[in-house]
PDB file of C-alpha atoms in Angstrom:
ATOM      1  CA  MET F  72     -78.309 -46.614 -61.501  1.00 52.00           C
ATOM      2  CA  ARG F  73     -80.445 -50.031 -62.004  1.00 55.00           C
ATOM      3  CA  VAL F  74     -77.818 -51.211 -64.507  1.00 53.00           C
ATOM      4  CA  CYS F  75     -74.652 -50.438 -62.489  1.00 53.00           C
ATOM      5  CA  PHE F  76     -75.988 -52.290 -59.751  1.00 49.00           C
ATOM      6  CA  ARG F  77     -77.061 -55.220 -61.353  1.00 54.00           C
ATOM      7  CA  ASN F  78     -73.656 -55.104 -63.037  1.00 53.00           C
ATOM      8  CA  ASN F  79     -71.887 -55.150 -59.579  1.00 52.00           C
ATOM      9  CA  ILE F  80     -74.214 -58.040 -58.107  1.00 53.00           C
ATOM     10  CA  TRP F  81     -72.686 -60.384 -61.090  1.00 51.00           C
ATOM     11  CA  PHE F  82     -69.119 -59.420 -60.473  1.00 48.00           C
ATOM     12  CA  ALA F  83     -68.978 -59.463 -56.671  1.00 47.00           C
ATOM     13  CA  PRO F  84     -69.334 -63.185 -56.292  1.00 47.00           C
ATOM     14  CA  PHE F  85     -66.185 -63.412 -59.134  1.00 45.00           C
ATOM     15  CA  VAL F  86     -64.238 -60.957 -56.776  1.00 43.00           C
ATOM     16  CA  VAL F  87     -65.266 -63.230 -53.696  1.00 43.00           C
ATOM     17  CA  LEU F  88     -64.096 -66.457 -55.499  1.00 41.00           C
ATOM     18  CA  PHE F  89     -60.821 -64.996 -56.896  1.00 42.00           C
ATOM     19  CA  LEU F  90     -60.248 -63.734 -53.133  1.00 42.00           C
ATOM     20  CA  ILE F  91     -61.091 -67.097 -51.644  1.00 41.00           C
ATOM     21  CA  SER F  92     -58.895 -68.991 -54.131  1.00 39.00           C
ATOM     22  CA  SER F  93     -56.077 -66.944 -53.971  1.00 38.00           C
ATOM     23  CA  SER F  94     -55.746 -66.829 -50.475  1.00 40.00           C
ATOM     24  CA  THR F  95     -56.307 -70.659 -50.049  1.00 41.00           C
ATOM     25  CA  ARG F  96     -53.524 -71.323 -52.718  1.00 39.00           C
ATOM     26  CA  LEU F  97     -50.966 -69.462 -50.769  1.00 52.00           C
ATOM     27  CA  SER F  98     -51.347 -71.653 -47.741  1.00 57.00           C
ATOM     28  CA  LEU F  99     -52.284 -74.786 -49.434  1.00 87.00           C
ATOM     29  CA  ALA F 100     -50.820 -77.934 -47.520  1.00 90.00           C
ATOM     30  CA  VAL F 101     -47.535 -79.563 -48.775  1.00 92.00           C
ATOM     31  CA  THR F 102     -48.360 -82.261 -51.554  1.00 92.00           C
ATOM     32  CA  LYS F 103     -46.926 -85.632 -51.661  1.00 92.00           C
ATOM     33  CA  THR F 104     -44.999 -84.738 -54.759  1.00 94.00           C
ATOM     34  CA  GLU F 105     -43.543 -81.802 -52.684  1.00 95.00           C
ATOM     35  CA  ILE F 106     -42.832 -84.481 -49.721  1.00 95.00           C
ATOM     36  CA  ASN F 107     -41.201 -86.745 -52.313  1.00 96.00           C
ATOM     37  CA  THR F 108     -39.204 -84.182 -53.701  1.00 96.00           C
ATOM     38  CA  ILE F 109     -37.817 -82.641 -50.291  1.00 96.00           C
ATOM     39  CA  CYS F 110     -37.076 -86.420 -49.317  1.00 97.00           C
ATOM     40  CA  MET F 111     -35.314 -87.462 -52.530  1.00 97.00           C
ATOM     41  CA  GLY F 112     -33.224 -84.448 -51.787  1.00 96.00           C
ATOM     42  CA  THR F 113     -32.059 -84.866 -48.286  1.00 96.00           C
ATOM     43  CA  LEU F 114     -28.942 -86.906 -46.962  1.00 94.00           C
ATOM     44  CA  ASN F 115     -31.457 -89.491 -45.704  1.00 97.00           C
ATOM     45  CA  PRO F 116     -34.388 -90.055 -47.793  1.00 98.00           C
ATOM     46  CA  SER F 117     -35.617 -92.850 -45.669  1.00 98.00           C
ATOM     47  CA  PHE F 118     -35.627 -90.361 -42.589  1.00 97.00           C
ATOM     48  CA  CYS F 119     -37.280 -88.152 -43.675  1.00 97.00           C
ATOM     49  CA  PHE F 120     -40.456 -90.143 -45.072  1.00 97.00           C
ATOM     50  CA  LYS F 121     -40.383 -91.702 -41.781  1.00 96.00           C
ATOM     51  CA  LEU F 122     -40.571 -88.231 -40.100  1.00 95.00           C
ATOM     52  CA  PHE F 123     -43.824 -87.323 -42.403  1.00 94.00           C
ATOM     53  CA  LYS F 124     -45.444 -90.491 -41.793  1.00 94.00           C
ATOM     54  CA  SER F 125     -44.604 -90.433 -38.017  1.00 94.00           C
ATOM     55  CA  ASN F 126     -46.448 -87.065 -37.844  1.00 89.00           C
ATOM     56  CA  PRO F 127     -49.802 -86.645 -39.789  1.00 85.00           C
ATOM     57  CA  HIS F 128     -49.821 -83.096 -38.159  1.00 89.00           C
ATOM     58  CA  ILE F 129     -47.056 -82.003 -40.388  1.00 90.00           C
ATOM     59  CA  THR F 130     -48.562 -82.802 -43.726  1.00 87.00           C
ATOM     60  CA  LYS F 131     -51.221 -80.474 -43.201  1.00 92.00           C
ATOM     61  CA  LEU F 132     -48.863 -77.495 -43.158  1.00 95.00           C
ATOM     62  CA  ASP F 133     -48.085 -75.624 -46.116  1.00 94.00           C
ATOM     63  CA  LEU F 134     -43.932 -74.945 -46.822  1.00 93.00           C
ATOM     64  CA  PHE F 135     -43.811 -72.052 -44.369  1.00 94.00           C
ATOM     65  CA  GLY F 136     -45.728 -73.756 -41.684  1.00 95.00           C
ATOM     66  CA  LEU F 137     -43.585 -77.097 -42.266  1.00 96.00           C
ATOM     67  CA  VAL F 138     -40.392 -74.955 -42.035  1.00 96.00           C
ATOM     68  CA  LYS F 139     -41.262 -73.399 -38.843  1.00 97.00           C
ATOM     69  CA  PHE F 140     -42.282 -76.759 -37.307  1.00 96.00           C
ATOM     70  CA  LEU F 141     -38.876 -78.334 -38.443  1.00 97.00           C
ATOM     71  CA  ILE F 142     -36.919 -75.531 -37.113  1.00 97.00           C
ATOM     72  CA  LYS F 143     -38.720 -75.628 -33.687  1.00 97.00           C
ATOM     73  CA  TYR F 144     -38.101 -79.400 -33.563  1.00 96.00           C
ATOM     74  CA  ALA F 145     -34.493 -79.270 -34.551  1.00 97.00           C
ATOM     75  CA  HIS F 146     -33.979 -76.824 -32.125  1.00 97.00           C
ATOM     76  CA  ASP F 147     -35.721 -78.947 -29.673  1.00 97.00           C
ATOM     77  CA  GLU F 148     -33.364 -81.987 -30.491  1.00 96.00           C
ATOM     78  CA  SER F 149     -30.179 -79.687 -30.510  1.00 96.00           C
ATOM     79  CA  LEU F 150     -31.078 -78.654 -26.756  1.00 96.00           C
ATOM     80  CA  ASP F 151     -31.694 -82.216 -25.831  1.00 96.00           C
ATOM     81  CA  THR F 152     -28.296 -83.624 -27.664  1.00 96.00           C
ATOM     82  CA  GLU F 153     -26.482 -80.547 -25.958  1.00 96.00           C
ATOM     83  CA  LYS F 154     -27.443 -81.720 -22.661  1.00 96.00           C
ATOM     84  CA  VAL F 155     -27.161 -85.671 -23.331  1.00 96.00           C
ATOM     85  CA  LEU F 156     -23.456 -84.585 -24.495  1.00 96.00           C
ATOM     86  CA  GLN F 157     -22.714 -82.380 -21.431  1.00 95.00           C
ATOM     87  CA  LEU F 158     -24.078 -85.181 -18.978  1.00 95.00           C
ATOM     88  CA  HIS F 159     -21.641 -87.581 -20.610  1.00 93.00           C
ATOM     89  CA  ALA F 160     -18.833 -85.350 -20.335  1.00 93.00           C
ATOM     90  CA  GLU F 161     -19.574 -84.900 -16.788  1.00 94.00           C
ATOM     91  CA  SER F 162     -19.490 -88.572 -16.166  1.00 94.00           C
ATOM     92  CA  ILE F 163     -16.028 -89.615 -17.793  1.00 92.00           C
ATOM     93  CA  LYS F 164     -12.675 -89.562 -15.990  1.00 93.00           C
ATOM     94  CA  ASP F 165     -10.187 -88.686 -18.662  1.00 93.00           C
ATOM     95  CA  PRO F 166      -9.519 -85.286 -19.607  1.00 93.00           C
ATOM     96  CA  PHE F 167      -8.924 -85.618 -22.715  1.00 92.00           C
ATOM     97  CA  ILE F 168     -12.160 -87.271 -23.697  1.00 92.00           C
ATOM     98  CA  LYS F 169     -14.018 -85.092 -21.224  1.00 93.00           C
ATOM     99  CA  LYS F 170     -12.703 -81.904 -23.119  1.00 93.00           C
ATOM    100  CA  SER F 171     -13.695 -83.575 -26.772  1.00 93.00           C
ATOM    101  CA  TYR F 172     -17.411 -83.972 -25.425  1.00 94.00           C
ATOM    102  CA  SER F 173     -17.421 -80.655 -23.887  1.00 94.00           C
ATOM    103  CA  LEU F 174     -16.510 -79.095 -27.192  1.00 94.00           C
ATOM    104  CA  CYS F 175     -19.012 -81.083 -28.725  1.00 95.00           C
ATOM    105  CA  SER F 176     -21.936 -79.762 -26.504  1.00 95.00           C
ATOM    106  CA  ASN F 177     -20.731 -76.097 -27.171  1.00 95.00           C
ATOM    107  CA  ASN F 178     -21.280 -76.717 -30.691  1.00 94.00           C
ATOM    108  CA  PHE F 179     -24.914 -77.978 -30.238  1.00 95.00           C
ATOM    109  CA  GLU F 180     -24.978 -74.836 -27.674  1.00 94.00           C
ATOM    110  CA  TYR F 181     -23.982 -72.596 -30.690  1.00 94.00           C
ATOM    111  CA  THR F 182     -26.876 -74.429 -33.008  1.00 94.00           C
ATOM    112  CA  LEU F 183     -29.664 -73.061 -30.777  1.00 94.00           C
ATOM    113  CA  GLU F 184     -28.482 -69.190 -31.741  1.00 94.00           C
ATOM    114  CA  ARG F 185     -28.785 -70.411 -35.530  1.00 96.00           C
ATOM    115  CA  PHE F 186     -32.298 -71.619 -35.547  1.00 96.00           C
ATOM    116  CA  ASP F 187     -33.465 -68.771 -33.439  1.00 95.00           C
ATOM    117  CA  SER F 188     -31.981 -66.375 -36.477  1.00 97.00           C
ATOM    118  CA  ALA F 189     -33.622 -69.279 -39.190  1.00 97.00           C
ATOM    119  CA  LEU F 190     -37.163 -68.297 -37.233  1.00 96.00           C
ATOM    120  CA  LYS F 191     -36.356 -64.747 -37.921  1.00 97.00           C
ATOM    121  CA  ASP F 192     -35.329 -65.181 -41.581  1.00 96.00           C
ATOM    122  CA  LEU F 193     -38.489 -67.399 -42.152  1.00 95.00           C
ATOM    123  CA  ALA F 194     -40.609 -64.540 -40.882  1.00 94.00           C
ATOM    124  CA  ALA F 195     -38.724 -61.927 -43.054  1.00 94.00           C
ATOM    125  CA  ASN F 196     -39.330 -64.158 -45.958  1.00 93.00           C
ATOM    126  CA  ASP F 197     -35.435 -64.665 -46.483  1.00 95.00           C
ATOM    127  CA  PRO F 198     -34.736 -68.159 -47.519  1.00 94.00           C
ATOM    128  CA  ARG F 199     -31.191 -67.454 -48.524  1.00 94.00           C
ATOM    129  CA  SER F 200     -30.419 -66.462 -44.728  1.00 96.00           C
ATOM    130  CA  LEU F 201     -32.510 -69.327 -43.403  1.00 96.00           C
ATOM    131  CA  ASN F 202     -30.493 -71.549 -46.083  1.00 96.00           C
ATOM    132  CA  GLY F 203     -27.066 -70.340 -44.190  1.00 97.00           C
ATOM    133  CA  HIS F 204     -28.014 -70.478 -40.616  1.00 97.00           C
ATOM    134  CA  ILE F 205     -29.301 -74.007 -40.863  1.00 97.00           C
ATOM    135  CA  SER F 206     -26.160 -74.882 -42.677  1.00 97.00           C
ATOM    136  CA  ASP F 207     -24.228 -73.597 -39.750  1.00 97.00           C
ATOM    137  CA  ALA F 208     -26.091 -75.563 -37.650  1.00 97.00           C
ATOM    138  CA  MET F 209     -25.500 -78.665 -39.759  1.00 96.00           C
ATOM    139  CA  THR F 210     -21.814 -77.953 -39.569  1.00 96.00           C
ATOM    140  CA  PHE F 211     -21.465 -77.253 -35.973  1.00 96.00           C
ATOM    141  CA  ALA F 212     -22.765 -80.845 -35.611  1.00 96.00           C
ATOM    142  CA  GLU F 213     -20.341 -82.452 -38.259  1.00 96.00           C
ATOM    143  CA  ASP F 214     -17.514 -80.728 -36.460  1.00 95.00           C
ATOM    144  CA  CYS F 215     -18.489 -82.382 -33.347  1.00 94.00           C
ATOM    145  CA  LYS F 216     -18.048 -85.844 -34.895  1.00 95.00           C
ATOM    146  CA  ASP F 217     -15.110 -84.666 -36.911  1.00 94.00           C
ATOM    147  CA  GLY F 218     -13.515 -84.099 -33.516  1.00 90.00           C
ATOM    148  CA  PHE F 219     -13.782 -87.606 -32.337  1.00 90.00           C
ATOM    149  CA  GLU F 220     -12.500 -88.553 -35.536  1.00 91.00           C
ATOM    150  CA  GLU F 221      -9.474 -86.989 -35.807  1.00 90.00           C
ATOM    151  CA  SER F 222      -8.493 -87.798 -32.104  1.00 87.00           C
ATOM    152  CA  HIS F 223      -9.153 -91.408 -33.174  1.00 89.00           C
ATOM    153  CA  MET F 224     -11.541 -91.640 -30.385  1.00 89.00           C
ATOM    154  CA  LYS F 225     -15.010 -93.386 -30.786  1.00 90.00           C
ATOM    155  CA  LEU F 226     -18.110 -91.417 -30.287  1.00 91.00           C
ATOM    156  CA  ASP F 227     -21.038 -93.027 -27.830  1.00 93.00           C
ATOM    157  CA  PRO F 228     -23.088 -94.797 -30.779  1.00 95.00           C
ATOM    158  CA  ARG F 229     -26.353 -93.293 -29.080  1.00 94.00           C
ATOM    159  CA  ILE F 230     -24.706 -90.192 -29.126  1.00 95.00           C
ATOM    160  CA  LEU F 231     -23.681 -90.203 -32.810  1.00 96.00           C
ATOM    161  CA  MET F 232     -27.146 -91.526 -33.626  1.00 96.00           C
ATOM    162  CA  LYS F 233     -28.619 -88.247 -32.069  1.00 96.00           C
ATOM    163  CA  ILE F 234     -26.580 -86.297 -34.373  1.00 96.00           C
ATOM    164  CA  ASN F 235     -27.048 -88.133 -37.379  1.00 97.00           C
ATOM    165  CA  ALA F 236     -30.846 -87.419 -36.842  1.00 96.00           C
ATOM    166  CA  PHE F 237     -30.426 -83.699 -35.906  1.00 97.00           C
ATOM    167  CA  GLN F 238     -28.297 -83.487 -39.569  1.00 97.00           C
ATOM    168  CA  ASP F 239     -31.067 -85.473 -41.345  1.00 98.00           C
ATOM    169  CA  VAL F 240     -33.734 -83.103 -39.823  1.00 97.00           C
ATOM    170  CA  CYS F 241     -31.191 -79.895 -41.021  1.00 97.00           C
ATOM    171  CA  SER F 242     -31.277 -81.665 -44.357  1.00 98.00           C
ATOM    172  CA  ILE F 243     -35.004 -81.797 -44.839  1.00 97.00           C
ATOM    173  CA  LEU F 244     -34.619 -78.119 -43.674  1.00 97.00           C
ATOM    174  CA  LEU F 245     -32.220 -77.093 -46.656  1.00 96.00           C
ATOM    175  CA  MET F 246     -34.076 -78.911 -49.315  1.00 96.00           C
ATOM    176  CA  ILE F 247     -37.369 -77.321 -48.386  1.00 95.00           C
ATOM    177  CA  SER F 248     -35.507 -73.722 -48.014  1.00 94.00           C
ATOM    178  CA  THR F 249     -34.445 -74.157 -51.714  1.00 93.00           C
ATOM    179  CA  MET F 250     -38.061 -74.261 -52.561  1.00 92.00           C
ATOM    180  CA  LEU F 251     -39.547 -71.400 -50.222  1.00 91.00           C
ATOM    181  CA  PRO F 252     -40.372 -68.192 -52.594  1.00 85.00           C
ATOM    182  CA  ASN F 253     -38.222 -65.360 -52.392  1.00 76.00           C
ATOM    183  CA  PHE F 254     -40.185 -62.028 -51.321  1.00 61.00           C
TER     184      PHE F 254
END
């Protein structure tokens, strides 16, 4: 009995050390190498690097935390862009241009549903569906720009910048979704 107790005393610290190291390994902050990989795989690497530099909090998150943060960030950007588009549509007298801005606003409204689904996909550890929902949101934004281009109308430059920034955030999310483990 005494020998068994003595062996367990030596064994216990190793078990505790293993449990601590394996649990921290799963929640490590994103590394500089991962940030570099993420940003270099996006549509606009300079935007990506600026985003990481502008908010030191996000560099302390693990990949899952980073995706959650960016989904919420993209959701908020989408909501803001939708409101700006709607206000712009209300201020325009030309019915054809007004309709184009309203349709664009509707596209951004649709992106909100995709982000809600993306958060559920993240919680369910389903990076493939997450990727699909983020791609859908990005496509809705692209369709907005395409609608103006096809009609030979110029989109307000400030709104175009907002849409491009939104797509840049989505691009970051798409890149990270390819790095998430499948469970």
